[in-house]
Tab-separated table of C-alpha atoms in Angstrom:
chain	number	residue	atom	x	y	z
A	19	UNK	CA	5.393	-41.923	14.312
A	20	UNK	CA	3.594	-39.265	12.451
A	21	UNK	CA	0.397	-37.481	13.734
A	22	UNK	CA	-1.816	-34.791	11.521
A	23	UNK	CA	-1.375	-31.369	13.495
A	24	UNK	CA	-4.719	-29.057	13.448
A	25	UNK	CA	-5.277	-25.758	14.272
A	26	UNK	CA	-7.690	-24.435	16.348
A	27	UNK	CA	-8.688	-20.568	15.964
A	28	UNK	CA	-9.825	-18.765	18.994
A	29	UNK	CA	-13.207	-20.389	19.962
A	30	UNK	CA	-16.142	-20.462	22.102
A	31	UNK	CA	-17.658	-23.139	24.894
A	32	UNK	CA	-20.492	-22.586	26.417
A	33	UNK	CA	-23.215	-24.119	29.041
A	34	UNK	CA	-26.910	-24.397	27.748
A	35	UNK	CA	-27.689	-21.493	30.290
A	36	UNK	CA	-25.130	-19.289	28.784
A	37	UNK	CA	-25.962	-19.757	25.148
A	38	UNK	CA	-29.739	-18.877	26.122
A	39	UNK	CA	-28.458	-15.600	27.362
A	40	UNK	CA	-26.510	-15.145	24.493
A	41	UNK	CA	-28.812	-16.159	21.845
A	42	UNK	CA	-32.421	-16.417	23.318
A	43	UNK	CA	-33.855	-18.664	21.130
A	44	UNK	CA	-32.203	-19.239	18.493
A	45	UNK	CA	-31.668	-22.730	17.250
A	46	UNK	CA	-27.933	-24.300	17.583
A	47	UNK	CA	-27.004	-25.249	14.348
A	48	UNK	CA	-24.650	-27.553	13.262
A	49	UNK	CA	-22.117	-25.444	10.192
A	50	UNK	CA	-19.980	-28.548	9.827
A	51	UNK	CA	-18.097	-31.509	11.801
A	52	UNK	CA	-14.860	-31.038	13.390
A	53	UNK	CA	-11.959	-33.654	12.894
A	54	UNK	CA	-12.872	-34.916	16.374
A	55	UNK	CA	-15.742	-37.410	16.814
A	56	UNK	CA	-18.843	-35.553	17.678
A	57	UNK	CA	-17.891	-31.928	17.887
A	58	UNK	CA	-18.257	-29.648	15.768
A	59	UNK	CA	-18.692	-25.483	14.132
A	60	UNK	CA	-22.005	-24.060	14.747
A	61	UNK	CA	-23.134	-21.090	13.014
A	62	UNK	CA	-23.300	-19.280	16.013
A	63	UNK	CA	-20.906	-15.952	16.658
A	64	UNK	CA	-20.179	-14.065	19.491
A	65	UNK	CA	-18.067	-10.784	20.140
A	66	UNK	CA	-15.881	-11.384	23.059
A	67	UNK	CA	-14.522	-8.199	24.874
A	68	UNK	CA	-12.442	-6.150	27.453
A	69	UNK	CA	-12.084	-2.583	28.291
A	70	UNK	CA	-8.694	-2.455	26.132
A	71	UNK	CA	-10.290	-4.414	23.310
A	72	UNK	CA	-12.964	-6.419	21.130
A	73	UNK	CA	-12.967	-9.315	19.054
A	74	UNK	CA	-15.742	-9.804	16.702
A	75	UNK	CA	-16.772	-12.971	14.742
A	76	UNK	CA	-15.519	-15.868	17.221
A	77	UNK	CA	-17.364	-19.245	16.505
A	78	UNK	CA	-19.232	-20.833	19.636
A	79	UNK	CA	-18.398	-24.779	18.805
A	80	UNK	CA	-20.557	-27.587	19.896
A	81	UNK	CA	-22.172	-29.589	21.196
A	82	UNK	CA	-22.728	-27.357	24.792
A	83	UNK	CA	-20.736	-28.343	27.313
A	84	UNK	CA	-20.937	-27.726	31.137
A	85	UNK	CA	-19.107	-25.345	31.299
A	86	UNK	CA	-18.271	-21.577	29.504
A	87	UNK	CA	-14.840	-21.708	27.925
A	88	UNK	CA	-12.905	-18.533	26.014
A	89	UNK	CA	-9.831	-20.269	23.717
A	90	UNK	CA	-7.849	-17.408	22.527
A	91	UNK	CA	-4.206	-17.274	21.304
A	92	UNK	CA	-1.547	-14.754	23.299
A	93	UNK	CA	-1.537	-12.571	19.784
A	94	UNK	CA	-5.259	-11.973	20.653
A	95	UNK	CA	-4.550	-11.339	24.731
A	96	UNK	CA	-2.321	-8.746	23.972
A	97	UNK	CA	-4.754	-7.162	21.619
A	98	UNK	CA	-7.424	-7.817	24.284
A	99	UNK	CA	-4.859	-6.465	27.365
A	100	UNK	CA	-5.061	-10.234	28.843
A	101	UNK	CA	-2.766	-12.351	30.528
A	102	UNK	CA	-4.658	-15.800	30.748
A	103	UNK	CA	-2.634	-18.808	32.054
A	104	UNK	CA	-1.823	-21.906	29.727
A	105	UNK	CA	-4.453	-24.356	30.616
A	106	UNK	CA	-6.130	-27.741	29.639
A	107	UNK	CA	-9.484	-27.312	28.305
A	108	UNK	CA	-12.045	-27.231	31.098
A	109	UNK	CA	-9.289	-25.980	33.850
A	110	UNK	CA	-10.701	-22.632	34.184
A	111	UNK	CA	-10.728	-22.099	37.921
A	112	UNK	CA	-8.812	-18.307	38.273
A	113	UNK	CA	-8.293	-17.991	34.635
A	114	UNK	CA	-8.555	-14.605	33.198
A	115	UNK	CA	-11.945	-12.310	32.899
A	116	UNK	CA	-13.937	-11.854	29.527
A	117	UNK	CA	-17.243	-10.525	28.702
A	118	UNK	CA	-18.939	-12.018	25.660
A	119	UNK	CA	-21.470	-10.568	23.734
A	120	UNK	CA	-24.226	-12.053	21.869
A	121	UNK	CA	-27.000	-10.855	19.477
A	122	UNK	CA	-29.323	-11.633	22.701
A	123	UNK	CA	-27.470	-10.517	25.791
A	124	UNK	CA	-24.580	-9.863	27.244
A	125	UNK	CA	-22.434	-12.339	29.829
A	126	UNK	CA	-19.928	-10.936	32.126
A	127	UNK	CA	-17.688	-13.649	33.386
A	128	UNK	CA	-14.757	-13.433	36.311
A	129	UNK	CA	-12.904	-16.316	34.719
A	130	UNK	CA	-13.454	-18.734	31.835
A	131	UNK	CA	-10.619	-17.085	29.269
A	132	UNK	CA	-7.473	-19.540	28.755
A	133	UNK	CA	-4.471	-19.928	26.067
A	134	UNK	CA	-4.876	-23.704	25.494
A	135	UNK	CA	-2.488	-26.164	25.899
A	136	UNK	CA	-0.767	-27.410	22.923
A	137	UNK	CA	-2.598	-30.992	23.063
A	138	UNK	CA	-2.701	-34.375	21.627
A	139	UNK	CA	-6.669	-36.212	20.687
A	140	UNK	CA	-6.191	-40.081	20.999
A	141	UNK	CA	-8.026	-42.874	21.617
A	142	UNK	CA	-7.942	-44.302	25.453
A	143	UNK	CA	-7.172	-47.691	23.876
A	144	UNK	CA	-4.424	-46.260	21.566
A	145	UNK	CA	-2.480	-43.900	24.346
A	146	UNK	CA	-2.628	-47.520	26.122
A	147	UNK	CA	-0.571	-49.443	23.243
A	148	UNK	CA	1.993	-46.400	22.776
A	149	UNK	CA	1.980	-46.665	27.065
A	150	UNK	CA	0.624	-42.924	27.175
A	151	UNK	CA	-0.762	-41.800	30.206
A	152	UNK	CA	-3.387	-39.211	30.428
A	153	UNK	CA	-1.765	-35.570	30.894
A	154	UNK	CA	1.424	-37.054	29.858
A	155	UNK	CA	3.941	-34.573	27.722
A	156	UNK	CA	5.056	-35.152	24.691
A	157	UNK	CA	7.328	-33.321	22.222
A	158	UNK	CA	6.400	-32.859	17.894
A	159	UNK	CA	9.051	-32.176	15.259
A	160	UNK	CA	7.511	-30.113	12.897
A	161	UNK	CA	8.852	-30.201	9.515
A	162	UNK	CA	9.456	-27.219	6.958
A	163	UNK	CA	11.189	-23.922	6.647
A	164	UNK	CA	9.696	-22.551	10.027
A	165	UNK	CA	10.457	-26.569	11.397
A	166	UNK	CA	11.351	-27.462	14.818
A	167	UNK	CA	10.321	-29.031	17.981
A	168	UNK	CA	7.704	-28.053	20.118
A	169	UNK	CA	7.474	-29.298	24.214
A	170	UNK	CA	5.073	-29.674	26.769
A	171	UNK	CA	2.517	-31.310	24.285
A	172	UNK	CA	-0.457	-32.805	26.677
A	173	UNK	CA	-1.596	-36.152	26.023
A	174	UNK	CA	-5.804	-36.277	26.080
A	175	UNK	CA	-6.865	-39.447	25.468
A	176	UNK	CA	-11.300	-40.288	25.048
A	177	UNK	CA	-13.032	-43.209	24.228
A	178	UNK	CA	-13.272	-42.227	21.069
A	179	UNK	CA	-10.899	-39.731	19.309
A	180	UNK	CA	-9.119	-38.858	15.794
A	181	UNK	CA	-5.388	-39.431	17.115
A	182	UNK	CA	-4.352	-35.377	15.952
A	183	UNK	CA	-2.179	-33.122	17.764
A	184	UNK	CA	-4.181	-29.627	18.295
A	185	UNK	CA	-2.211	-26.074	18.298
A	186	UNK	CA	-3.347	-22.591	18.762
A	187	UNK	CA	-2.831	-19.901	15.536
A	188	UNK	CA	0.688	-18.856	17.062
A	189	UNK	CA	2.016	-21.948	17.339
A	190	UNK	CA	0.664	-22.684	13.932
A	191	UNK	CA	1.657	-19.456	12.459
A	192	UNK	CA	5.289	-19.795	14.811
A	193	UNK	CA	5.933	-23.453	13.045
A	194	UNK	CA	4.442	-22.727	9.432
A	195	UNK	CA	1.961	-25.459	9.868
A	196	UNK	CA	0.106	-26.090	6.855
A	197	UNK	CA	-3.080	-27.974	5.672
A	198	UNK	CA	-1.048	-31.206	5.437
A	199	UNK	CA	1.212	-30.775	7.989
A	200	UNK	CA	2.637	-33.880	9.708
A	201	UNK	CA	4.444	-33.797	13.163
A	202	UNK	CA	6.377	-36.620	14.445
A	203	UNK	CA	5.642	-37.469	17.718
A	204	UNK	CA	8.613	-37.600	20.069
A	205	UNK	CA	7.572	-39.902	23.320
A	206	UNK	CA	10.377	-38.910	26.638
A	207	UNK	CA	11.968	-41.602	28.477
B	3	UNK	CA	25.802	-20.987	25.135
B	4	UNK	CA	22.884	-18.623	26.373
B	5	UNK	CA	21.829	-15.862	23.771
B	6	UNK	CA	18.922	-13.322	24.292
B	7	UNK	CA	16.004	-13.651	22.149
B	8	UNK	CA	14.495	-9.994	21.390
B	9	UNK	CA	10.788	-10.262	19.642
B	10	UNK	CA	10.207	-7.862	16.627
B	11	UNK	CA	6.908	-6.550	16.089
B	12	UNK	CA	6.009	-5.495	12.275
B	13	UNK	CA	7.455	-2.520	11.023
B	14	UNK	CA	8.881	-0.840	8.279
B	15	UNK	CA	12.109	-0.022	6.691
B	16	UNK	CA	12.726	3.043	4.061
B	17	UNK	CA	14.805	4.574	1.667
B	18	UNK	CA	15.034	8.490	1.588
B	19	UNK	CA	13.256	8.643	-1.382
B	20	UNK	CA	10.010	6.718	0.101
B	21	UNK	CA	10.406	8.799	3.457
B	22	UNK	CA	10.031	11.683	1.180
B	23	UNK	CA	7.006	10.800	-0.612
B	24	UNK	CA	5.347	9.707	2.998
B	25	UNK	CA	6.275	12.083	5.423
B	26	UNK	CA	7.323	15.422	3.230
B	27	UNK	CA	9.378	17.301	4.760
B	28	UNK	CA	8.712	15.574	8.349
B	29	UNK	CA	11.796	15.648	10.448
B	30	UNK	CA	12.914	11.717	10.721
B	31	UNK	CA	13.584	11.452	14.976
B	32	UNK	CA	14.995	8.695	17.082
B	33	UNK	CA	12.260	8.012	19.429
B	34	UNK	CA	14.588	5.354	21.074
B	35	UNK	CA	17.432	2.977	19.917
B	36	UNK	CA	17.370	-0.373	19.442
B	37	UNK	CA	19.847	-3.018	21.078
B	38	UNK	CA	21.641	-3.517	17.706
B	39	UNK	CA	24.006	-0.800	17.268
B	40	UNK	CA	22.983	2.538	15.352
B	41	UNK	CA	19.496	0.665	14.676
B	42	UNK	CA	16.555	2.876	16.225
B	43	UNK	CA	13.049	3.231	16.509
B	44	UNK	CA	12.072	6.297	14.636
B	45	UNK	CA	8.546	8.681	15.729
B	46	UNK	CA	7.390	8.436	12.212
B	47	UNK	CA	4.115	5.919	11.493
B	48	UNK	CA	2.632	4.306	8.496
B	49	UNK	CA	-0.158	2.465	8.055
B	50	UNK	CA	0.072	-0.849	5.591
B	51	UNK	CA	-2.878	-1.566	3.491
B	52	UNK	CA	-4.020	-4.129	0.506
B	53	UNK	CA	-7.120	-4.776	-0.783
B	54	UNK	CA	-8.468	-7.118	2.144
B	55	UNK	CA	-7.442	-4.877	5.012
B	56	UNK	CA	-4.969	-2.791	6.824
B	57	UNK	CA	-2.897	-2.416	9.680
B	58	UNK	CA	-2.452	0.970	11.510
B	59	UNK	CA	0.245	2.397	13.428
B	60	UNK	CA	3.113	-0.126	12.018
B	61	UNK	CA	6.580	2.280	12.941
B	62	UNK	CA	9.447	2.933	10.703
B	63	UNK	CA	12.823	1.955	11.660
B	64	UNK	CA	15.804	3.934	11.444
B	65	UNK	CA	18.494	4.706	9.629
B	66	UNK	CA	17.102	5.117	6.352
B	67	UNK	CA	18.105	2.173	3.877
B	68	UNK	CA	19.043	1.364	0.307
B	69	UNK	CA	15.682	-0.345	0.127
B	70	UNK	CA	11.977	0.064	1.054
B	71	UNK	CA	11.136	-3.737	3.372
B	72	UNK	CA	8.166	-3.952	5.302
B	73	UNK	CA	8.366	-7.061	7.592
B	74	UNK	CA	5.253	-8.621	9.066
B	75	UNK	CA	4.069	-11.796	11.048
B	76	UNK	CA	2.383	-14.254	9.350
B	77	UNK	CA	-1.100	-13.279	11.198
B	78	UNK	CA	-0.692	-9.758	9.694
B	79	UNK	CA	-0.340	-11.502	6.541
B	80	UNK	CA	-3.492	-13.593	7.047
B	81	UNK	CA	-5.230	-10.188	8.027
B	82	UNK	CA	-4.076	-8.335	5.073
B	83	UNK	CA	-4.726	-11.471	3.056
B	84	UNK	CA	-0.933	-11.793	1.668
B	85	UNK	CA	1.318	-14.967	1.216
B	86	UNK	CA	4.819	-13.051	1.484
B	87	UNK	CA	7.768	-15.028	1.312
B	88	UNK	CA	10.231	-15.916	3.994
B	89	UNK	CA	13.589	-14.328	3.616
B	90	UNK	CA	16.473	-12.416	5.023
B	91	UNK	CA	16.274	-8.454	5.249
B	92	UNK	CA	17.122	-6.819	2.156
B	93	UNK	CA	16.097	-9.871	-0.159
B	94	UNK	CA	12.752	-8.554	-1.192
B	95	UNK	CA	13.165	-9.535	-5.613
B	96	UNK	CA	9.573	-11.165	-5.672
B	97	UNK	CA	8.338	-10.939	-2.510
B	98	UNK	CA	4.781	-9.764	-1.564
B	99	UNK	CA	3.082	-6.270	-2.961
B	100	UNK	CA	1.767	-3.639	-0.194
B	101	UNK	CA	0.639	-0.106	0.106
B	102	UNK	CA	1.945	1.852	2.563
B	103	UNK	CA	-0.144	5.500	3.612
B	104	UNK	CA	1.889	7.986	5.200
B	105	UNK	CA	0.575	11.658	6.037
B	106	UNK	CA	2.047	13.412	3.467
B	107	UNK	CA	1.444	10.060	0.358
B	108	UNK	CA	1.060	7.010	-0.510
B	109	UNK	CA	3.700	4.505	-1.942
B	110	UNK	CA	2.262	1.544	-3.939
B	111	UNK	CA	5.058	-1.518	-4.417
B	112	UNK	CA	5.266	-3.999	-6.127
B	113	UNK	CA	6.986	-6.079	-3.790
B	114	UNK	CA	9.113	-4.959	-0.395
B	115	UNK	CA	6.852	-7.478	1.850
B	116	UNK	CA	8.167	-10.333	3.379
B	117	UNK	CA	8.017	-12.478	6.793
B	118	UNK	CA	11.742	-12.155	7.928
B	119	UNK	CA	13.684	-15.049	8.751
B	120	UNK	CA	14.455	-16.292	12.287
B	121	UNK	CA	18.136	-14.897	12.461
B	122	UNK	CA	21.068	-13.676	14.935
B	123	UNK	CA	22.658	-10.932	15.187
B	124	UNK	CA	26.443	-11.646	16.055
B	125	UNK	CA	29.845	-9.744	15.278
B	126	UNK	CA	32.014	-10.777	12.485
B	127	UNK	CA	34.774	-11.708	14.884
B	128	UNK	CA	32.551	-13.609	17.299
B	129	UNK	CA	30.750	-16.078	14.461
B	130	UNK	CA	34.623	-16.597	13.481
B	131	UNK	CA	35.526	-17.514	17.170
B	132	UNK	CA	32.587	-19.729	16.973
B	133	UNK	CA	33.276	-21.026	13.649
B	134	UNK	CA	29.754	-19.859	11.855
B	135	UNK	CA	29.442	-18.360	8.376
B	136	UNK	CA	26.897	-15.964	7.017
B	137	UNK	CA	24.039	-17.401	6.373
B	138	UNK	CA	24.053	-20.625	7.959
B	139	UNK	CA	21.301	-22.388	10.244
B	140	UNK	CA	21.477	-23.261	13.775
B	141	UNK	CA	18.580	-24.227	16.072
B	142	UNK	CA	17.613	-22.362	19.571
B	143	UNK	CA	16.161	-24.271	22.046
B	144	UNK	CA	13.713	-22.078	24.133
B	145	UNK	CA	12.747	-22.809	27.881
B	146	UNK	CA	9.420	-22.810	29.468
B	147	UNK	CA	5.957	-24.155	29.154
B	148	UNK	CA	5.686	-23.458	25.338
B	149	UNK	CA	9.324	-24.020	24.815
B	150	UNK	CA	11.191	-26.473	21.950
B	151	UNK	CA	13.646	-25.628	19.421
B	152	UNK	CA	13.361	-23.486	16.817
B	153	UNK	CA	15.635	-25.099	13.456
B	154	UNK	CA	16.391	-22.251	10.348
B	155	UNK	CA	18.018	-19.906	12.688
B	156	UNK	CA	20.084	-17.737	10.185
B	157	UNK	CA	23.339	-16.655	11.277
B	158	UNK	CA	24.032	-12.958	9.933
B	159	UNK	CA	27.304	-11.257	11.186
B	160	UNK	CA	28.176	-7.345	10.976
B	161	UNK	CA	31.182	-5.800	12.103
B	162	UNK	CA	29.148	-4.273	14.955
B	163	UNK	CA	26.784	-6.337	16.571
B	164	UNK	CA	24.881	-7.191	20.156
B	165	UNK	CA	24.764	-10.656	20.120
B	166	UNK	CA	21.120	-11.754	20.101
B	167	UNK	CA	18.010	-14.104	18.256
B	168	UNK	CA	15.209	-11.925	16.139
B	169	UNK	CA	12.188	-13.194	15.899
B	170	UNK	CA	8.562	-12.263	14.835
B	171	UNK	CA	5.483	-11.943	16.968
B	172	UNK	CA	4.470	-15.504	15.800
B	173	UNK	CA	7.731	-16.988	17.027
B	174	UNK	CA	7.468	-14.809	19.926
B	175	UNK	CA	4.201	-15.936	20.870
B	176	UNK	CA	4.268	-19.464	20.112
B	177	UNK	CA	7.124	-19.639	22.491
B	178	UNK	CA	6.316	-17.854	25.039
B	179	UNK	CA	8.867	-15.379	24.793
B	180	UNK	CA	9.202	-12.898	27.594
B	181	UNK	CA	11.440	-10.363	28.203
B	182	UNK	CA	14.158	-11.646	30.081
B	183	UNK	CA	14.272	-14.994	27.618
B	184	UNK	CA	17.508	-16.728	27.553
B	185	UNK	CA	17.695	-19.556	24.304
B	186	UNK	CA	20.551	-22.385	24.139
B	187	UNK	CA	22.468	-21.943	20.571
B	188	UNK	CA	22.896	-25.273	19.125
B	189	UNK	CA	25.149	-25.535	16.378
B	190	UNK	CA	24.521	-28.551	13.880
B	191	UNK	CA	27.782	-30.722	12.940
């Protein structure tokens, strides 16, 4: 079966308490949709920091969430001097320490930065016809001169999704993945 | 069958010509060798630059060559805003243009910039023993929680050799390559 593989640069969620430190107050805008229902690129920016390092120019998505979530890939950790744990989105508990500046304040946070899981969006009703379970792993075959197979892709499924795997900028980069890339999805015994 | 997997970060290979015209009449030292025999890392720096950006502190590796390659990830070429080929060392007809800033010049080529290949090192006599030809592909399965298998593995025997997978940074981090990585060589029929 073949699935549309995305990638996701390194991005910003954050609570409505955090984005009024960040940004006072500024409106959140809505740049453009994201493949997933609802979501989407807001024209906001922060810098995100360390005492090694600084990123500048990282996109705070939408809509706000409740809870303040770093997305970075291991090329930027190392850059950064990080070593944040693999981890699905919104597991942050004693992930790694980032401060993130914006053009209104400044937010100091003891966890909240994690490499994300490489991760599957489906529909709740479509993981159920395939007999997915949610937090199941799957494998993709990626195709092309940089091909192979990648493991310990996490099954997410929502009420309402666009059925897409999602991969951070190495893996993307690592497999060659393109604008059209198709995986095939690879379900374990 | 275990092999090591040894990550190379971006760097730069010379002739004595190109040395010259960066470094004068710099002394070329072995800072430290590498695991493939002879092979070492050099104290001499350049920094790579196009019109989009640069990259600082990118090493030269020794000995000096035939030909002038300078080898980056794919995220330095998205930085630098290049689309170099990928190819095996020392096939560099058409691959990407680059300026490269040493203290003593600057060298502006035409091409010499590619993303290298995923390939092993392996003596002549062992790839014989194992029945592998230059040039041909195998696939490395990598452990862990961003493992898989990586396919276009190019085999490249030399009459001396420590028997080992080169990657990128891309590969390296996509993977989640550390240093004490062991791979499984598979060998298509």
């Amino acid at each position: 079966m073949k699935i549309p593989v995305n990638i996701s640069n390194h991005h910003v969620h954050l609570t409505k308490e955090h984005y009024e430190i960040l940004f006072g107050k500024e409106e959140f805008k809505i740049e453009r949709y994201l493949t997933q229902p609802g979501m989407f690129a807001s024209s906001s920016f922060v810098t995100i920091e360390t005492e090694k390092s600084r990123i500048e120019h990282v996109r705070v998505l939408g809509p706000l969430r409740s809870y303040t979530q770093v997305e970075i890939s291991k090329t930027d950790a190392r850059k950064l001097g990080l070593n944040p744990p693999y981890r699905n989105s919104g597991d942050i508990k004693d992930s790694a320490p980032i401060t993130i500046i914006g053009p209104n304040g400044t937010l100091h946070l003891e966890e909240g930065c994690i490499l994300a899981n490489r991760h599957i969006h489906i529909t709740e009703e479509y993981a159920k016809e395939l007999g997915l379970v949610p937090y199941q792993e799957v494998s993709i075959e990626i195709p092309g001169e940089k091909g192979g197979r990648m493991d310990h892709v996490v099954i997410r499924p929502t009420k309402e999704a666009f059925f897409e795997v999602h991969l951070d900028t190495d893996d993307g980069n690592g497999f060659g993945v393109g604008k059209d890339t198709l995986g095939e999805l690879i379900i374990h015994e």
